[in-house]
């Protein structure tokens, strides 16, 4: 799940969306020391979409771990090809 960036109130009052996949990662420019993840939101009658979500707003530990593992494998494959 992730919280909409516009919502800055307590977690209990925030609208959350289910994450289908993590597709990217970058350093946050607006929040130094934090990362942002490109997440694909599941569609439930709403427009399915990709959003950049601050790490503090992402609550999908299994998907995040799977993303990190894929990045490690990709780095290993790239290192072997050099």
Coordinates of C-alpha atoms in Angstrom, one line a residue:
X1 CA 0.0 0.0 0.0
X2 CA 1.0 3.6 -0.4
X3 CA -0.3 6.9 0.7
X4 CA -1.1 9.7 -1.7
X5 CA 1.5 12.4 -1.6
X6 CA -1.1 15.2 -1.0
X7 CA -2.2 13.5 2.2
X8 CA 0.1 14.6 5.0
X9 CA -2.2 13.8 8.0
X10 CA -2.1 10.7 10.3
X11 CA -1.9 7.3 8.6
X12 CA -5.4 6.3 9.8
X13 CA -7.0 9.2 8.0
X14 CA -5.2 8.7 4.7
X15 CA -6.4 7.0 1.6
X16 CA -4.2 4.1 0.6
X17 CA -3.8 2.2 -2.6
X18 CA -2.7 -1.3 -3.2
X19 CA 0.6 -1.7 -5.0
X20 CA 0.9 -4.2 -7.8
X21 CA 4.6 -3.9 -8.5
X22 CA 7.7 -1.8 -7.9
X23 CA 9.2 -0.7 -11.2
X24 CA 11.9 1.8 -10.4
X25 CA 13.9 3.6 -7.7
X26 CA 15.6 7.0 -7.4
X27 CA 17.0 9.3 -4.8
X28 CA 14.5 11.9 -3.6
X29 CA 15.4 15.4 -4.6
X30 CA 12.8 17.0 -2.3
X31 CA 13.6 14.8 0.7
X32 CA 17.4 14.3 0.9
X33 CA 18.4 10.9 2.3
X34 CA 15.3 9.2 1.1
X35 CA 14.4 7.2 -1.9
X36 CA 11.4 7.2 -4.1
X37 CA 10.0 4.1 -5.8
X38 CA 8.0 3.9 -9.0
X39 CA 5.0 1.8 -8.1
X40 CA 2.3 0.4 -10.2
X41 CA -1.1 0.8 -8.5
X42 CA -3.6 -1.9 -8.8
X43 CA -6.8 -0.8 -10.5
X44 CA -10.2 -1.3 -8.8
X45 CA -12.4 0.7 -11.1
X46 CA -9.9 3.5 -10.9
X47 CA -7.2 4.3 -13.5
X48 CA -4.3 2.0 -13.0
X49 CA -1.1 4.0 -12.9
X50 CA 2.5 4.4 -12.1
X51 CA 3.4 6.8 -9.3
X52 CA 6.7 7.9 -7.6
X53 CA 6.2 7.3 -3.9
X54 CA 8.5 8.4 -1.1
X55 CA 10.0 5.5 0.9
X56 CA 8.2 6.7 4.1
X57 CA 4.9 6.4 2.3
X58 CA 5.4 2.9 0.9
X59 CA 4.0 0.0 3.0
X60 CA 4.7 -3.1 0.8
X61 CA 7.6 -5.0 2.4
X62 CA 7.3 -8.1 0.3
X63 CA 7.3 -6.2 -2.9
X64 CA 10.2 -4.0 -1.7
X65 CA 12.2 -7.1 -0.8
X66 CA 11.5 -8.7 -4.2
X67 CA 12.5 -5.4 -5.9
X68 CA 15.8 -5.4 -4.0
X69 CA 16.5 -9.0 -4.8
X70 CA 15.9 -8.3 -8.5
X71 CA 18.3 -5.4 -8.4
X72 CA 21.0 -7.6 -6.8
X73 CA 20.6 -10.3 -9.4
X74 CA 20.7 -7.7 -12.2
X75 CA 23.9 -6.2 -10.8
X76 CA 25.5 -9.7 -10.6
X77 CA 24.5 -10.5 -14.2
X78 CA 25.9 -7.1 -15.4
X79 CA 29.1 -7.7 -13.5
X80 CA 29.6 -11.1 -15.1
X81 CA 29.1 -9.7 -18.5
X82 CA 31.9 -7.1 -18.2

